[in-house]
CSV table of C-alpha atoms (C1' of nucleotides) in Angstrom, one decimal:
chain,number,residue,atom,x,y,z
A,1,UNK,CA,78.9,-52.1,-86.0
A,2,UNK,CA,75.2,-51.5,-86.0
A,3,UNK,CA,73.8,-51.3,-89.6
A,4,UNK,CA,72.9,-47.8,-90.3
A,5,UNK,CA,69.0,-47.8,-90.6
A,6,UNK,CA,69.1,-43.7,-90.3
A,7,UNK,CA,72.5,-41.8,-89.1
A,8,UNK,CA,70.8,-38.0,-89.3
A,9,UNK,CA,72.2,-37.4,-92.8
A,10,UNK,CA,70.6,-39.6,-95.3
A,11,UNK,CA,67.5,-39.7,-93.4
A,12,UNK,CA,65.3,-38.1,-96.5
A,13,UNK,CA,67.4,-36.4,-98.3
A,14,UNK,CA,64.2,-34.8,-100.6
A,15,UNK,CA,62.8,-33.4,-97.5
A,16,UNK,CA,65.6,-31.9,-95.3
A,17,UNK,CA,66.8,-28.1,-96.4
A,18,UNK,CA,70.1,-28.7,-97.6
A,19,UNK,CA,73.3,-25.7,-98.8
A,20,UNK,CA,74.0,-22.8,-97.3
A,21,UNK,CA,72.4,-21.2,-94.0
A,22,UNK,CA,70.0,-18.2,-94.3
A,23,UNK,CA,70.6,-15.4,-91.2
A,24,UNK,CA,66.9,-16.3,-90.7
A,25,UNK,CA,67.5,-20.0,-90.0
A,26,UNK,CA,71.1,-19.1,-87.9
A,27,UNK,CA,68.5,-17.0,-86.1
A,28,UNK,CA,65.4,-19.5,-85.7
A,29,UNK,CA,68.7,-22.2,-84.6
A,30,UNK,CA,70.1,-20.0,-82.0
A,31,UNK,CA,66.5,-19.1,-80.3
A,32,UNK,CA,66.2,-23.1,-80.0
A,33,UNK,CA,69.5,-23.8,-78.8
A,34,UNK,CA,69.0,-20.9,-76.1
A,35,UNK,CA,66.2,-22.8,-75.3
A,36,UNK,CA,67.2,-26.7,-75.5
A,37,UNK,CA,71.3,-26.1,-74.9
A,38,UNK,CA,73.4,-27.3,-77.6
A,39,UNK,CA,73.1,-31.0,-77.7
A,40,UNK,CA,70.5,-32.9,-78.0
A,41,UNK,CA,70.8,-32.3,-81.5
A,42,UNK,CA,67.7,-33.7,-83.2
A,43,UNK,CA,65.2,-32.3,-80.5
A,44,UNK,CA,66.9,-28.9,-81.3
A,45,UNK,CA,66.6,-29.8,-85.0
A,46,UNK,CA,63.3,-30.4,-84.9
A,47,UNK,CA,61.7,-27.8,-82.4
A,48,UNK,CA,63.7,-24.9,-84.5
A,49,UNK,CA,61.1,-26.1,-87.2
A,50,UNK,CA,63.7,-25.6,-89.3
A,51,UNK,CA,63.7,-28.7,-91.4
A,52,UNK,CA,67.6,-29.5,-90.9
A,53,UNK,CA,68.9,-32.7,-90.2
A,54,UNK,CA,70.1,-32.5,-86.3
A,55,UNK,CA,74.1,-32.6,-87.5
A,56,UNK,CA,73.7,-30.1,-90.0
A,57,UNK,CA,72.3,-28.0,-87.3
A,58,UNK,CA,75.4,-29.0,-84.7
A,59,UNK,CA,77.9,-28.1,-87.6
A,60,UNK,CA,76.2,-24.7,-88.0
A,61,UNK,CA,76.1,-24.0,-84.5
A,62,UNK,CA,79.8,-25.2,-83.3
A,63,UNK,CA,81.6,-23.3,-86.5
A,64,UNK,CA,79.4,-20.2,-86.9
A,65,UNK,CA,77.2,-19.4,-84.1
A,66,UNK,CA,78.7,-20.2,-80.5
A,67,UNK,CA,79.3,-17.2,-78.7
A,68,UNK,CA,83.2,-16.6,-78.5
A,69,UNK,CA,84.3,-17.9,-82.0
A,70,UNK,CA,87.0,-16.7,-84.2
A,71,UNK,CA,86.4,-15.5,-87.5
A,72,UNK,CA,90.0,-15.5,-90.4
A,73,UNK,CA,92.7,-13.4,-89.4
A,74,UNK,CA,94.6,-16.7,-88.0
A,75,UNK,CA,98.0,-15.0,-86.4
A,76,UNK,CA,101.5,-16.1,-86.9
A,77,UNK,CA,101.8,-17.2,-83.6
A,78,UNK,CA,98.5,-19.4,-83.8
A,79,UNK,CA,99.5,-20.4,-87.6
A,80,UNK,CA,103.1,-22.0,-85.7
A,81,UNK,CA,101.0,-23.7,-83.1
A,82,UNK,CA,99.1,-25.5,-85.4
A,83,UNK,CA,102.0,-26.7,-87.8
A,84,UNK,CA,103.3,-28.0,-84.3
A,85,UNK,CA,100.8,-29.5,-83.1
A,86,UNK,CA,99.9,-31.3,-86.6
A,87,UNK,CA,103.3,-32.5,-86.1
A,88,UNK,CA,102.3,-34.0,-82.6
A,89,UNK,CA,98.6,-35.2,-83.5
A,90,UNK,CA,98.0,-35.8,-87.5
A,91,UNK,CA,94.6,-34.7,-88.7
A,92,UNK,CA,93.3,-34.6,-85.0
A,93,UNK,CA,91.5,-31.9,-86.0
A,94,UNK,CA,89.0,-31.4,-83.4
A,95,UNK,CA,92.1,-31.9,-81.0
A,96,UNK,CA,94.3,-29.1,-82.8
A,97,UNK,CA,91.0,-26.5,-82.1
A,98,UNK,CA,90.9,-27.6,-78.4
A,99,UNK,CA,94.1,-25.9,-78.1
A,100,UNK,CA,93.1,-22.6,-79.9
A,101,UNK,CA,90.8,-20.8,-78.5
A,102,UNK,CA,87.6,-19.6,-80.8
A,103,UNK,CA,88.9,-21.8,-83.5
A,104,UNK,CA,87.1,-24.6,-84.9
A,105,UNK,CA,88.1,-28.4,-86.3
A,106,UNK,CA,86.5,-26.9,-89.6
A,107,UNK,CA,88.6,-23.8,-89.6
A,108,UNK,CA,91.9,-25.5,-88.8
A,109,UNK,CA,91.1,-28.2,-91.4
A,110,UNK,CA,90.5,-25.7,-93.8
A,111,UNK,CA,93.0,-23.3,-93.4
A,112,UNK,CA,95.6,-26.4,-93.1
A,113,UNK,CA,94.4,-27.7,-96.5
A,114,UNK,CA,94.4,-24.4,-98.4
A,115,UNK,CA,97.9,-22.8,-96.7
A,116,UNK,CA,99.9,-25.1,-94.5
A,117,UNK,CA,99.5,-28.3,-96.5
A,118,UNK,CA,101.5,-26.4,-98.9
A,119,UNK,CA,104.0,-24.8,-96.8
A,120,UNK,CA,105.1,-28.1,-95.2
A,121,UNK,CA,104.9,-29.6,-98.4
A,122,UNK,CA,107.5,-27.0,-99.8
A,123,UNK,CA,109.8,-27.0,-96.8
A,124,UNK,CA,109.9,-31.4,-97.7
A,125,UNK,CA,111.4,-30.3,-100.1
A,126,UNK,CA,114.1,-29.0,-99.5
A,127,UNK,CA,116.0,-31.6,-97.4
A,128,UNK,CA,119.2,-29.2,-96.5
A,129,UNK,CA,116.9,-27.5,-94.0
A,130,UNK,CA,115.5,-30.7,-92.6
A,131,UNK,CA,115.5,-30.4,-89.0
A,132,UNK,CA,113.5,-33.0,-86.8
A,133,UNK,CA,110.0,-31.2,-87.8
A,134,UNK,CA,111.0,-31.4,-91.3
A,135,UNK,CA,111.7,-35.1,-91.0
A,136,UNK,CA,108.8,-35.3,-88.7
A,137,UNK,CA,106.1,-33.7,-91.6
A,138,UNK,CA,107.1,-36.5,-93.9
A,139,UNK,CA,105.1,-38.6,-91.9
A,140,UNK,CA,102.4,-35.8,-92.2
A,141,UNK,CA,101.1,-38.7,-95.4
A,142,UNK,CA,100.3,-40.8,-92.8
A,143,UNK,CA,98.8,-38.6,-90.7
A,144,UNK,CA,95.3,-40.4,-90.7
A,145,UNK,CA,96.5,-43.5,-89.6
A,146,UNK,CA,97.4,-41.9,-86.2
A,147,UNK,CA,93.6,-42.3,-85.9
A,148,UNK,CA,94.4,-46.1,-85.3
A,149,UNK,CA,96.8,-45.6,-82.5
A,150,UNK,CA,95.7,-45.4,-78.9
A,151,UNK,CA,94.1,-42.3,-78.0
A,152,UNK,CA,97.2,-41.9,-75.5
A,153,UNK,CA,100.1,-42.7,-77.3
A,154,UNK,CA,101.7,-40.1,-79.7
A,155,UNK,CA,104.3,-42.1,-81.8
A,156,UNK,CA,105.9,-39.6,-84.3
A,157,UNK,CA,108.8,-41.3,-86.0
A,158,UNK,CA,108.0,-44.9,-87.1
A,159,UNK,CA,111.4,-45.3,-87.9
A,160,UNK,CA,112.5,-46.5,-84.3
A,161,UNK,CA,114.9,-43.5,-83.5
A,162,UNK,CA,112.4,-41.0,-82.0
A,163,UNK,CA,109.6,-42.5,-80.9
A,164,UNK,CA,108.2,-40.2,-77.9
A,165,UNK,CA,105.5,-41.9,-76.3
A,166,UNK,CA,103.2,-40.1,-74.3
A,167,UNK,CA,99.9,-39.4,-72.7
A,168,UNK,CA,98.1,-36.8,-74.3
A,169,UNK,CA,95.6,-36.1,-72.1
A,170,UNK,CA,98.1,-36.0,-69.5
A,171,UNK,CA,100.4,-33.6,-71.6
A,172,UNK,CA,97.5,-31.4,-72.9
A,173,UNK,CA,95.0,-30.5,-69.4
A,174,UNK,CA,92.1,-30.1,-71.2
A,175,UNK,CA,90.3,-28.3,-68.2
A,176,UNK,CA,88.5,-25.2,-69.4
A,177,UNK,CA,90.7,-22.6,-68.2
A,178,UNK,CA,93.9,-24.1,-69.8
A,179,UNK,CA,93.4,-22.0,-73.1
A,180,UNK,CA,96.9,-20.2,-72.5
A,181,UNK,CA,100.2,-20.8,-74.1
A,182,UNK,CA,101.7,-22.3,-70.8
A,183,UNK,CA,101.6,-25.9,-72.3
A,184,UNK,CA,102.6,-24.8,-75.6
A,185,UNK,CA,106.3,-23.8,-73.7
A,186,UNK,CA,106.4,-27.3,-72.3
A,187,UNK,CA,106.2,-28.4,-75.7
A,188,UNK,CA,108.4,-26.1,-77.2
A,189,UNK,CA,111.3,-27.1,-74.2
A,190,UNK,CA,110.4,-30.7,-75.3
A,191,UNK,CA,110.8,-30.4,-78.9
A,192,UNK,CA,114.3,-29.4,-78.2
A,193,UNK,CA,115.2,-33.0,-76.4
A,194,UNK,CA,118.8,-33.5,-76.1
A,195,UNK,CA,120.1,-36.3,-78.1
A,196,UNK,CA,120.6,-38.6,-75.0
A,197,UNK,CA,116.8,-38.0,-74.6
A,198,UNK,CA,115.5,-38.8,-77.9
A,199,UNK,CA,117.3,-42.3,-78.1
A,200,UNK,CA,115.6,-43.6,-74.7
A,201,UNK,CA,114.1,-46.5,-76.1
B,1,DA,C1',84.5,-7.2,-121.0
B,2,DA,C1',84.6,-12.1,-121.1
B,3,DC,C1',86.3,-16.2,-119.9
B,4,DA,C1',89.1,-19.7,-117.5
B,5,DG,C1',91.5,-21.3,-113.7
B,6,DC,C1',92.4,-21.0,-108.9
B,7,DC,C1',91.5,-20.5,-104.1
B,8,DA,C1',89.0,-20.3,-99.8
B,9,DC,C1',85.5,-21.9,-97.2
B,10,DA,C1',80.9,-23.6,-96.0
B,11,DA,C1',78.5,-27.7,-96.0
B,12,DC,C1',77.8,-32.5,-96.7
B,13,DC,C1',79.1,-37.5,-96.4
B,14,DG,C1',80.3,-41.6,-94.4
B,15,DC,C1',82.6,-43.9,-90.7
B,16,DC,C1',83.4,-44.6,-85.9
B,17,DT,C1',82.3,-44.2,-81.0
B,18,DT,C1',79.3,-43.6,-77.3
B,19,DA,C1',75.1,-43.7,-74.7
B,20,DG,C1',70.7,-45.6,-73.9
B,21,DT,C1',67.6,-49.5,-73.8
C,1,DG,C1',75.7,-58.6,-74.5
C,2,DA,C1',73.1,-57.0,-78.6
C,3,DC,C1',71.0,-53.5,-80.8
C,4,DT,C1',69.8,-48.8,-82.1
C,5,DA,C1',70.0,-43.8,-82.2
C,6,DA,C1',72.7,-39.9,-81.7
C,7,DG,C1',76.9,-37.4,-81.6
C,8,DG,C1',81.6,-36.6,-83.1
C,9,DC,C1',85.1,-36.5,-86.4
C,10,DG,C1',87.9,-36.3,-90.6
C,11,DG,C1',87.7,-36.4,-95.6
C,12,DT,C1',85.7,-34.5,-99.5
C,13,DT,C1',82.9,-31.7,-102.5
C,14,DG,C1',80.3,-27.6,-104.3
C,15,DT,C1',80.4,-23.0,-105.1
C,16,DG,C1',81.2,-18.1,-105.0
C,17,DG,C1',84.6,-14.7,-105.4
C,18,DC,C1',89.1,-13.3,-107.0
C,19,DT,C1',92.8,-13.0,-110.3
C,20,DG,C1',95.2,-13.5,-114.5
C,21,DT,C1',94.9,-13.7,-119.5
DNA sequence: AACAGCCACAACCGCCTTAGT
DNA sequence: GACTAAGGCGGTTGTGGCTGT
């Protein structure tokens, strides 16, 4: 790994505006990006005048100010698809807000910390209900280690008795227009494998 | 009313990956 | 191939608002 002479954030800390985002610089942001497109994040960052670092100004701009973004009011049905596909993926979080329209990795991330961490926690617990999710969050702990495993191979039980190994960019069509459920019901058939299925070794 | 504790969320930090030279 | 800059991601922290005492 290159040594880090100047990644964007601790570039002059004194000098860069740091905390929370006036409506004045989400304005001055959102001019520039209409201008420069959103990438090219230090240009934008530094034509906007707006004396933010160029990943501040991408974090701003992906969680709060893209068009087409979800704000709160996360539904049942999109609260279930998470838990399942944190079952599938770990703390893919970026991944997880592919699948859900207007959501962000930050939103997901938060609202799985502050909510779901806790009701997966509390349904660990009680081991009379453990179906294969159940025994599947355990491994929720290890979660970030999936980050180590090839990007196409989705190992969820390192036990040996259900590991399902599969492409994930193959099982998830990340084209634009695939925002709809339809892959969520190929899931949902899969997570029901019959038992002859779940031993294939 | 005042205070403490908790919670939710925005933002930052640091590591890793990718692209460009 | 080596090096560097920039982008992307997940983990963590800071803080404001809410709730209970």
């Amino acid at each position: 790994m290159a040594p880090r002479v100047n990644d964007g954030t601790i570039t002059s800390k004194r000098a860069m505006n740091r905390g929370a985002w006036t409506p004045e610089e989400d304005r001055k942001l959102a001019q520039c990006i209409e201008i420069h497109g959103p990438k090219r994040w230090k240009t934008v960052a530094i034509k906007s005048g707006l004396n933010r670092c160029g990943k501040s100004c991408r974090l701003r701009w992906l969680n709060y100010l893209r068009p087409n973004i979800k704000r709160g009011n996360i539904s049942d049905e999109e609260e279930d698809l998470i838990l399942r596909l944190h079952r599938l993926l770990g703390n893919r979080w970026s991944l997880i807000a592919g699948r859900l329209p207007g959501r962000t990795d930050n939103e997901i991330k938060n609202y799985w910390n502050s909510h779901l961490c806790k009701k997966v926690n509390q349904k660990v617990e009680k081991p009379e209900s453990s179906t294969r999710h159940e025994i599947i969050g355990q491994n929720d702990q290890n979660a970030g280690d999936n980050r180590a495993m090839s990007e196409n191979e989705v190992e969820i039980n390192e036990s040996g008795n259900l590991d399902v190994s599969l492409d994930v960019n193959e099982f998830f069509n990340f084209s634009e227009e695939s925002f709809g459920f339809d892959w969520l019901n190929k899931y949902l058939e899969l997570d029901q494998i019959p038992e002859s299925t779940e031993r294939s070794e």
